[in-house]
mmCIF file of C-alpha atoms in Angstrom:
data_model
loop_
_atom_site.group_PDB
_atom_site.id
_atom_site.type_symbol
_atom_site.label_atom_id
_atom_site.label_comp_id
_atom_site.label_asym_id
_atom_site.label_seq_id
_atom_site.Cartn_x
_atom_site.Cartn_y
_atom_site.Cartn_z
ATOM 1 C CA UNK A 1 76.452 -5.693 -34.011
ATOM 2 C CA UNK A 2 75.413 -5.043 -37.901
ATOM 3 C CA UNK A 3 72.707 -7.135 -39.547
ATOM 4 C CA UNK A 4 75.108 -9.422 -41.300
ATOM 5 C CA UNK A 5 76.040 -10.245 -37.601
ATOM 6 C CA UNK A 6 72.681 -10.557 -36.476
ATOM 7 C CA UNK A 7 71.415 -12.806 -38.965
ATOM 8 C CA UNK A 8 74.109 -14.993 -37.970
ATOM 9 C CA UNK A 9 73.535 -15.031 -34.583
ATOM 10 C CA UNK A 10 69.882 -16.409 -34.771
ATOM 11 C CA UNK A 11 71.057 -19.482 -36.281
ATOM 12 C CA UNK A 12 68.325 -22.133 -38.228
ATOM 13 C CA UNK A 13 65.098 -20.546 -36.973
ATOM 14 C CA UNK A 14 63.330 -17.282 -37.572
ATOM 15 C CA UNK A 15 60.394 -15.744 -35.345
ATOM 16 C CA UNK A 16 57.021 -14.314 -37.040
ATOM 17 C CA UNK A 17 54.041 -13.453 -34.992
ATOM 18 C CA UNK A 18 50.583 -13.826 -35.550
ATOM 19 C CA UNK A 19 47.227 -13.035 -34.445
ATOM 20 C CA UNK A 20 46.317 -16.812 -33.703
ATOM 21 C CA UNK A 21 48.177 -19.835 -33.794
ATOM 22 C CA UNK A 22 48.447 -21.253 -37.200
ATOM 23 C CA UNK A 23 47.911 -25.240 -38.363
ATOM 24 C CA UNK A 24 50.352 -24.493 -41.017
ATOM 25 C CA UNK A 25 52.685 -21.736 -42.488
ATOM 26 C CA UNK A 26 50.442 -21.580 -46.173
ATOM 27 C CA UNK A 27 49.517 -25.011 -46.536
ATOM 28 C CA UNK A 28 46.723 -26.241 -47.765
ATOM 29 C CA UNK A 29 44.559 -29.382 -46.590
ATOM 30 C CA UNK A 30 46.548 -31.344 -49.512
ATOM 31 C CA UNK A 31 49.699 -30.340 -47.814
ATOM 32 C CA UNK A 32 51.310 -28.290 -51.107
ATOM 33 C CA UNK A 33 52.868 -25.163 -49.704
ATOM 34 C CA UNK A 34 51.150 -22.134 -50.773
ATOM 35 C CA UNK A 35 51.955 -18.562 -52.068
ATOM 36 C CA UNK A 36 53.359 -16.046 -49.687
ATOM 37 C CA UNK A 37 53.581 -12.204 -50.182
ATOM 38 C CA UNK A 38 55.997 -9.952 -48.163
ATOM 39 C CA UNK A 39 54.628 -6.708 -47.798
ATOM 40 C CA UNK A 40 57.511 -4.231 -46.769
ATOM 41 C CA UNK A 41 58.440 -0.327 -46.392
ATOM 42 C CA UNK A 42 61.531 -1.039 -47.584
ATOM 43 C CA UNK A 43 63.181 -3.197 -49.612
ATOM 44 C CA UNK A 44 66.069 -3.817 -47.338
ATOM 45 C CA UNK A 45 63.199 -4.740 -44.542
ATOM 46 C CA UNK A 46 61.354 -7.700 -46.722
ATOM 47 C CA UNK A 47 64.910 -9.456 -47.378
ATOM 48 C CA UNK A 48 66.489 -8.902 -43.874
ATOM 49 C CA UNK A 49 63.658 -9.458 -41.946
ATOM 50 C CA UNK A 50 61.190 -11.558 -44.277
ATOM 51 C CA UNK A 51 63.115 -13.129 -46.951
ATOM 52 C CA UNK A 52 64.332 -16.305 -44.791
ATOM 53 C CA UNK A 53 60.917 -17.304 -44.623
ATOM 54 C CA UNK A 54 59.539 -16.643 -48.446
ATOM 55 C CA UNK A 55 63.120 -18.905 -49.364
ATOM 56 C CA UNK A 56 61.869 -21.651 -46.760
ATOM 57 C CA UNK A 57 58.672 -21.818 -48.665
ATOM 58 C CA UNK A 58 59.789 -21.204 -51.538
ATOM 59 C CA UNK A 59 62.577 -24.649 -51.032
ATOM 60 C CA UNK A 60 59.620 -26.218 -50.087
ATOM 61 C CA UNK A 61 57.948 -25.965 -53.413
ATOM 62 C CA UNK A 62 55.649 -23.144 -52.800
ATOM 63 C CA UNK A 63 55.410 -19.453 -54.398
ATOM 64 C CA UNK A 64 56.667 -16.094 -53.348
ATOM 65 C CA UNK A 65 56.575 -12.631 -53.846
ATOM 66 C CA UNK A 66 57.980 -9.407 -52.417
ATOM 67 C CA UNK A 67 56.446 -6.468 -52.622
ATOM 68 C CA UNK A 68 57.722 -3.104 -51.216
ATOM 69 C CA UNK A 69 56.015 0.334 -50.769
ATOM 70 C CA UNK A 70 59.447 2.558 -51.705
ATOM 71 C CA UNK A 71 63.053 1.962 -52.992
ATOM 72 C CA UNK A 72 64.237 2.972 -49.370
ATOM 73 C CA UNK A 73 66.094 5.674 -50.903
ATOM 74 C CA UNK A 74 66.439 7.968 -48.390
ATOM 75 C CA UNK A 75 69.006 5.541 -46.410
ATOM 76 C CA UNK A 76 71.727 6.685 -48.577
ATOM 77 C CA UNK A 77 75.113 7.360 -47.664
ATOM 78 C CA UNK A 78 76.444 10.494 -48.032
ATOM 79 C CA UNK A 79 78.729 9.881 -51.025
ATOM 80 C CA UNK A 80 75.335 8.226 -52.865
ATOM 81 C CA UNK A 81 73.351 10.287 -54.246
ATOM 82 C CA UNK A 82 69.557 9.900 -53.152
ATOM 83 C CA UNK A 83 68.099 8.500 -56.450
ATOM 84 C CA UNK A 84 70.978 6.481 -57.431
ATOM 85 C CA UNK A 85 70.578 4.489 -54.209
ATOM 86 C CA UNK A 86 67.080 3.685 -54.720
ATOM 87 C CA UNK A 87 67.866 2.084 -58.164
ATOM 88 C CA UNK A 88 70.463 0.029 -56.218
ATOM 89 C CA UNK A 89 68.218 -1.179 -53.660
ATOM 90 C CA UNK A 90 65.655 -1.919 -56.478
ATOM 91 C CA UNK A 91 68.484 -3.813 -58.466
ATOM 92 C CA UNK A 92 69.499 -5.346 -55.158
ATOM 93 C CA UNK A 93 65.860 -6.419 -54.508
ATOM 94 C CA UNK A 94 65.908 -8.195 -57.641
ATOM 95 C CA UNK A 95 69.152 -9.865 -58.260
ATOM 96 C CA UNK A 96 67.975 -11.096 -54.348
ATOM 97 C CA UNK A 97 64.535 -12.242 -55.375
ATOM 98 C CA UNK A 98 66.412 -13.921 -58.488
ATOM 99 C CA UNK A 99 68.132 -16.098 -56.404
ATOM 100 C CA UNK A 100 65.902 -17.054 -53.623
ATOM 101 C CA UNK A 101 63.026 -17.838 -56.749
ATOM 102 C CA UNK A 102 60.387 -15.011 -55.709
ATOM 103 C CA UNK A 103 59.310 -12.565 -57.661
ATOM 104 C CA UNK A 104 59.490 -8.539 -57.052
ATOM 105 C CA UNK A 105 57.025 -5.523 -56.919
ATOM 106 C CA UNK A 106 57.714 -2.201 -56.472
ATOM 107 C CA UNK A 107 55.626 0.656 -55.382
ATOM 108 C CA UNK A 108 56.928 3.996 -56.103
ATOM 109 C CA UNK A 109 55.929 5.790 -52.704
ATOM 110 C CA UNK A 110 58.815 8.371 -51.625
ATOM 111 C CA UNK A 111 60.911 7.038 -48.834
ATOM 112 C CA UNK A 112 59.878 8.370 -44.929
ATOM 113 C CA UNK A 113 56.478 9.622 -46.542
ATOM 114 C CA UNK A 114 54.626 6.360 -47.560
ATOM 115 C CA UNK A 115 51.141 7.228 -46.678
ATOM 116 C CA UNK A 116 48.482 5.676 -45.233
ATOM 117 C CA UNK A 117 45.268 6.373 -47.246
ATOM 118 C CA UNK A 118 42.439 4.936 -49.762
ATOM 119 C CA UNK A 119 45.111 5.261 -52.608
ATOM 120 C CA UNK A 120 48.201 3.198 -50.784
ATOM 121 C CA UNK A 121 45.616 0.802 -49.584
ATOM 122 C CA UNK A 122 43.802 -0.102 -52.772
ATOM 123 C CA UNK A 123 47.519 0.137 -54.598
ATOM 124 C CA UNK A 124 47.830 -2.778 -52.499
ATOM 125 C CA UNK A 125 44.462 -4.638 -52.362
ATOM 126 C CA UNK A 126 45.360 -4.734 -56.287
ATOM 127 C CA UNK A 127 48.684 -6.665 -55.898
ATOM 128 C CA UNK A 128 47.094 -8.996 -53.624
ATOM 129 C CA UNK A 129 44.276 -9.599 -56.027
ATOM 130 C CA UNK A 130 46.957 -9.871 -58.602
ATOM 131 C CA UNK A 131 48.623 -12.314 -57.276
ATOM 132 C CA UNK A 132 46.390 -14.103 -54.902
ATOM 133 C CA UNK A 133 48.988 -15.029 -51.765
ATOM 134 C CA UNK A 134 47.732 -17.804 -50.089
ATOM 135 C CA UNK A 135 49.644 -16.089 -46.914
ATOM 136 C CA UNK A 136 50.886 -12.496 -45.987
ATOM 137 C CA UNK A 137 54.165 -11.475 -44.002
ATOM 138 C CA UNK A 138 54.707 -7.665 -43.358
ATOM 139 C CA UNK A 139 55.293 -5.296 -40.283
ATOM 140 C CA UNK A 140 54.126 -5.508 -37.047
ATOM 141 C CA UNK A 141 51.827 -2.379 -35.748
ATOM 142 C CA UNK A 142 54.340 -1.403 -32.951
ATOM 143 C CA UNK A 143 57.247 0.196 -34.671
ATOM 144 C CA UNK A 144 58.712 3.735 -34.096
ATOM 145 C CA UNK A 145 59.372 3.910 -38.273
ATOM 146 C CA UNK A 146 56.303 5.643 -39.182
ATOM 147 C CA UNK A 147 56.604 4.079 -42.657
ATOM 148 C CA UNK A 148 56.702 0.679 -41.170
ATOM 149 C CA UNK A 149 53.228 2.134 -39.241
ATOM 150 C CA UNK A 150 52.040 3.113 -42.317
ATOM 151 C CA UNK A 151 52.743 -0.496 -44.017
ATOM 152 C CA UNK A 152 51.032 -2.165 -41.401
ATOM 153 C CA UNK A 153 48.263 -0.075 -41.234
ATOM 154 C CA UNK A 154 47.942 -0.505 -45.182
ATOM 155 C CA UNK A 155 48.169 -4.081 -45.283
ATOM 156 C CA UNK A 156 45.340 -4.481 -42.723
ATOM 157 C CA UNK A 157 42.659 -2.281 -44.722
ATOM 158 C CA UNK A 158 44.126 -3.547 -48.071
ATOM 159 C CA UNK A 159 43.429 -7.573 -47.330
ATOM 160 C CA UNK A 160 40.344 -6.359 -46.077
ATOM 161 C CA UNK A 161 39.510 -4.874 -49.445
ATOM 162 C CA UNK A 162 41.020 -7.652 -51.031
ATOM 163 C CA UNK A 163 38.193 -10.049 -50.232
ATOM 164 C CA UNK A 164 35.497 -7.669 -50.630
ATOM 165 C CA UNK A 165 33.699 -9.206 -53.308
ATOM 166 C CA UNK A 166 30.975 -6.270 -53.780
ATOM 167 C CA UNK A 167 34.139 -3.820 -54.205
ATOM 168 C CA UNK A 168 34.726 -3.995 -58.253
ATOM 169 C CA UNK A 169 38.584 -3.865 -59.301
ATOM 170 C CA UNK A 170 40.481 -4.975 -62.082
ATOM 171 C CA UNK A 171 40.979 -8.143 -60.633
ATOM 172 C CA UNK A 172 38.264 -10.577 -59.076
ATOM 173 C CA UNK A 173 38.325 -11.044 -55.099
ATOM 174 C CA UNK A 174 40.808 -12.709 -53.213
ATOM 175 C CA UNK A 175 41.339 -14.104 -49.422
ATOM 176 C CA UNK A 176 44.132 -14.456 -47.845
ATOM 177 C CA UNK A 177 44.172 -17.095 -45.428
ATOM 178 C CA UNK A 178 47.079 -16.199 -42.686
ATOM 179 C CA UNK A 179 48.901 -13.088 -41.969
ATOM 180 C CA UNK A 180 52.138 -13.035 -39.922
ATOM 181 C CA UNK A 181 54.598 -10.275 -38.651
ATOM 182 C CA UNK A 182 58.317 -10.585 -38.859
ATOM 183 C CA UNK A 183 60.472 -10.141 -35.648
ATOM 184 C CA UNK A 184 62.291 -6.789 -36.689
ATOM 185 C CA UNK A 185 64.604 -4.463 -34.356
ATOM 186 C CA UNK A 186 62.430 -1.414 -35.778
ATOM 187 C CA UNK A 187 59.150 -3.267 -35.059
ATOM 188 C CA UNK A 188 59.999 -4.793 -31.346
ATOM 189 C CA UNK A 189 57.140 -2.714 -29.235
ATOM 190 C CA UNK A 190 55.143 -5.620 -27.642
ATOM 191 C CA UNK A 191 56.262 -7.820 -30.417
ATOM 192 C CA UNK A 192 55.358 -11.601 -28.757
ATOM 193 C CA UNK A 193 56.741 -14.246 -31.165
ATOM 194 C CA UNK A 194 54.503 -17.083 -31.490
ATOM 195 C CA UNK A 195 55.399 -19.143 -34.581
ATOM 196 C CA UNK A 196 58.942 -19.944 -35.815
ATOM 197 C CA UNK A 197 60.408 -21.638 -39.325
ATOM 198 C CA UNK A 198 62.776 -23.936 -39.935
ATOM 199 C CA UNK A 199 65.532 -21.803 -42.266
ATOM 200 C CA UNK A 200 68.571 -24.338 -42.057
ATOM 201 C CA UNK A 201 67.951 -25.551 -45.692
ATOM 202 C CA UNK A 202 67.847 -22.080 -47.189
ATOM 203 C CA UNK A 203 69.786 -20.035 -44.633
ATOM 204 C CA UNK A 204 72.768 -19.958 -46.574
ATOM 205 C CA UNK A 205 70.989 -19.077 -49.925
ATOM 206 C CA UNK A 206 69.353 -16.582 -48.055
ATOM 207 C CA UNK A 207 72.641 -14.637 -46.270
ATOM 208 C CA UNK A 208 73.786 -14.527 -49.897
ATOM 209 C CA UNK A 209 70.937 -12.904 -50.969
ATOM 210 C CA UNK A 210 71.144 -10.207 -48.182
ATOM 211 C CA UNK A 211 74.197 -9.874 -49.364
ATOM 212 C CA UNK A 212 73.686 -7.481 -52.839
ATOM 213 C CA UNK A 213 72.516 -5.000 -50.372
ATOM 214 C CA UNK A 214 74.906 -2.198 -49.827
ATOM 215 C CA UNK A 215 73.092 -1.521 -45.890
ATOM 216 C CA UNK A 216 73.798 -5.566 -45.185
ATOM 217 C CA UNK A 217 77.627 -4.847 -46.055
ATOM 218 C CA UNK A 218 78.077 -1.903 -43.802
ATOM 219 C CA UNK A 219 77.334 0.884 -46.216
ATOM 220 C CA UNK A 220 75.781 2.877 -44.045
ATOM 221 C CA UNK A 221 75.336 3.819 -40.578
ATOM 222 C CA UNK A 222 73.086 0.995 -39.090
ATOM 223 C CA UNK A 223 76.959 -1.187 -38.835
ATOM 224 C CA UNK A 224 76.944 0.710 -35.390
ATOM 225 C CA UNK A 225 73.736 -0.175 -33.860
ATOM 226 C CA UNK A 226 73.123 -2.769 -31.288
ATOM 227 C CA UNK A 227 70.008 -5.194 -32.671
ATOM 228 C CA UNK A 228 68.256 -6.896 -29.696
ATOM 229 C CA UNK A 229 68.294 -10.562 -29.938
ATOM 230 C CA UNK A 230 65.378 -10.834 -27.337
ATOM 231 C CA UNK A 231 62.545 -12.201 -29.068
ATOM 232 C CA UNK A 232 65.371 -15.146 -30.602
ATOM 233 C CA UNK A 233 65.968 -16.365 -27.025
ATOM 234 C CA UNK A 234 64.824 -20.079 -27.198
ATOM 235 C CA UNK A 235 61.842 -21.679 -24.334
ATOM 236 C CA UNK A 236 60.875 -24.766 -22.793
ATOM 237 C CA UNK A 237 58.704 -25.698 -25.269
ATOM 238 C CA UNK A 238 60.643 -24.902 -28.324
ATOM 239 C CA UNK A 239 61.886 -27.992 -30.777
ATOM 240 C CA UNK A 240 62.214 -28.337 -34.589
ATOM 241 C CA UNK A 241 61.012 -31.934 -35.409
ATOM 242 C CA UNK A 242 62.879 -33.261 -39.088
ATOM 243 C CA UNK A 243 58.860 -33.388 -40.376
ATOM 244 C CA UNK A 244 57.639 -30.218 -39.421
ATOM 245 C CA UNK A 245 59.235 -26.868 -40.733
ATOM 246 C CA UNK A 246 57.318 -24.173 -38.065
ATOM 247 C CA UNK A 247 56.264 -24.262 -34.685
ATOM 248 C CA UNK A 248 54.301 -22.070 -32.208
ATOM 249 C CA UNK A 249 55.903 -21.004 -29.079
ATOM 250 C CA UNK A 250 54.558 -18.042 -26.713
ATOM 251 C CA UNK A 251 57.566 -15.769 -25.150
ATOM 252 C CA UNK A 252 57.087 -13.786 -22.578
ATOM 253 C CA UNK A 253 57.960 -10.360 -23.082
ATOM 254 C CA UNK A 254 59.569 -8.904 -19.346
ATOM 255 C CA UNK A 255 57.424 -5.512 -18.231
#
């Protein structure tokens, strides 16, 4: 099964997780959806695995932004030469973006070697201060892609810095209220989806996007690999009501 095939699979609905139950994906007491920031190794991973969700707030007249730590260069094909591939994926990132209304941010961290360190982090507490997300979707902790470990580990120390209003940066302090994880094949070690969005109204927009990317048309290897569709499985207490666009649901995750 590639990714184009996944996507498909999971129909209207996409799973994030987070570290309590939320009262609303970025909304505000007035009930405006807010600004969200996905915060992603690679660019291929904030599309494929986040960009559903920025679109679905985005439809809904909020604010979005992707930013990503590398151009993901190293997943080139053979007959692609290393450097040329990360200007596609940064060209695909933002003919993507362009179309789903988000903006794009690039980090220029070599692919497979994205460290985790007071540099990365504060590279990042800047964007956030820069753009002041109201809410934060990246990669969760348990992934065997030490990038996406890296990311993860980055985000947490950077929104912490973020807020810190005794640490002096260029730009003033900033909270960010919620922070989710995406459900990603890469990132599925004791992954427990709790929270799930509505995509129907975007989803085509959205497999269009994913679309400009040569990995999402088979370009590489990843066309062979069987994706797990386990944390997608629906529960009891699952529904979409027509006036709300997320729920939470807890799945339990067999030993």
């Amino acid at each position: 099964m590639n990714r184009r095939c996944f996507a498909q699979s999971v129909g209207s609905a996409v799973a994030l997780s987070a570290l309590t139950r939320s009262s609303m994906l970025g909304e505000s007491s007035a009930d405006t959806p807010g600004k969200i920031m996905a915060i992603t190794a690679h660019p291929g991973d904030g599309l494929f695995t986040m960009g559903a969700t920025l679109a679905q707030q985005i439809n809904r007249g909020g604010t979005g932004i992707v930013l990503s730590l590398s151009l993901g260069e190293r997943g080139a094909p053979k007959d692609i030469a290393v450097q040329r591939y990360g200007e596609m994926q940064r060209t695909a990132t933002e003919k993507a973006a362009r179309l789903l209304g988000a903006e794009t941010m690039f980090l220029t961290y070599p692919d497979a070697e994205i460290p985790f360190n007071e540099e990365s982090t504060l590279a990042v507490c800047d964007a956030i201060r820069e753009h002041k997300p109201d809410v934060i979707v990246t990669h969760w902790s348990g992934s065997w892609h030490k990038d996406h470990q890296n990311c993860h580990l980055i985000v947490r120390d950077a929104v912490f810095y973020a807020g810190l209003t005794t640490l002096t940066r260029s730009h003033p302090a900033h909270s960010v209220s919620r922070i989710f994880y995406a459900d990603n094949w890469e990132d599925a070690s004791n992954f427990v989806a709790d929270t799930y969005v509505d995509i129907e109204a975007i989803y085509e927009k959205w497999m269009q996007a994913c679309d400009f990317y040569p990995m999402w048309r088979g370009r590489q290897g990843f066309s062979d690999i069987t994706i797990t569709t386990a944390h997608f499985q629906s529960c009891a207490d699952v529904f979409l009501d027509s006036n709300m666009r997320w729920h939470s649901c807890q799945i339990r995750v067999s030993e």
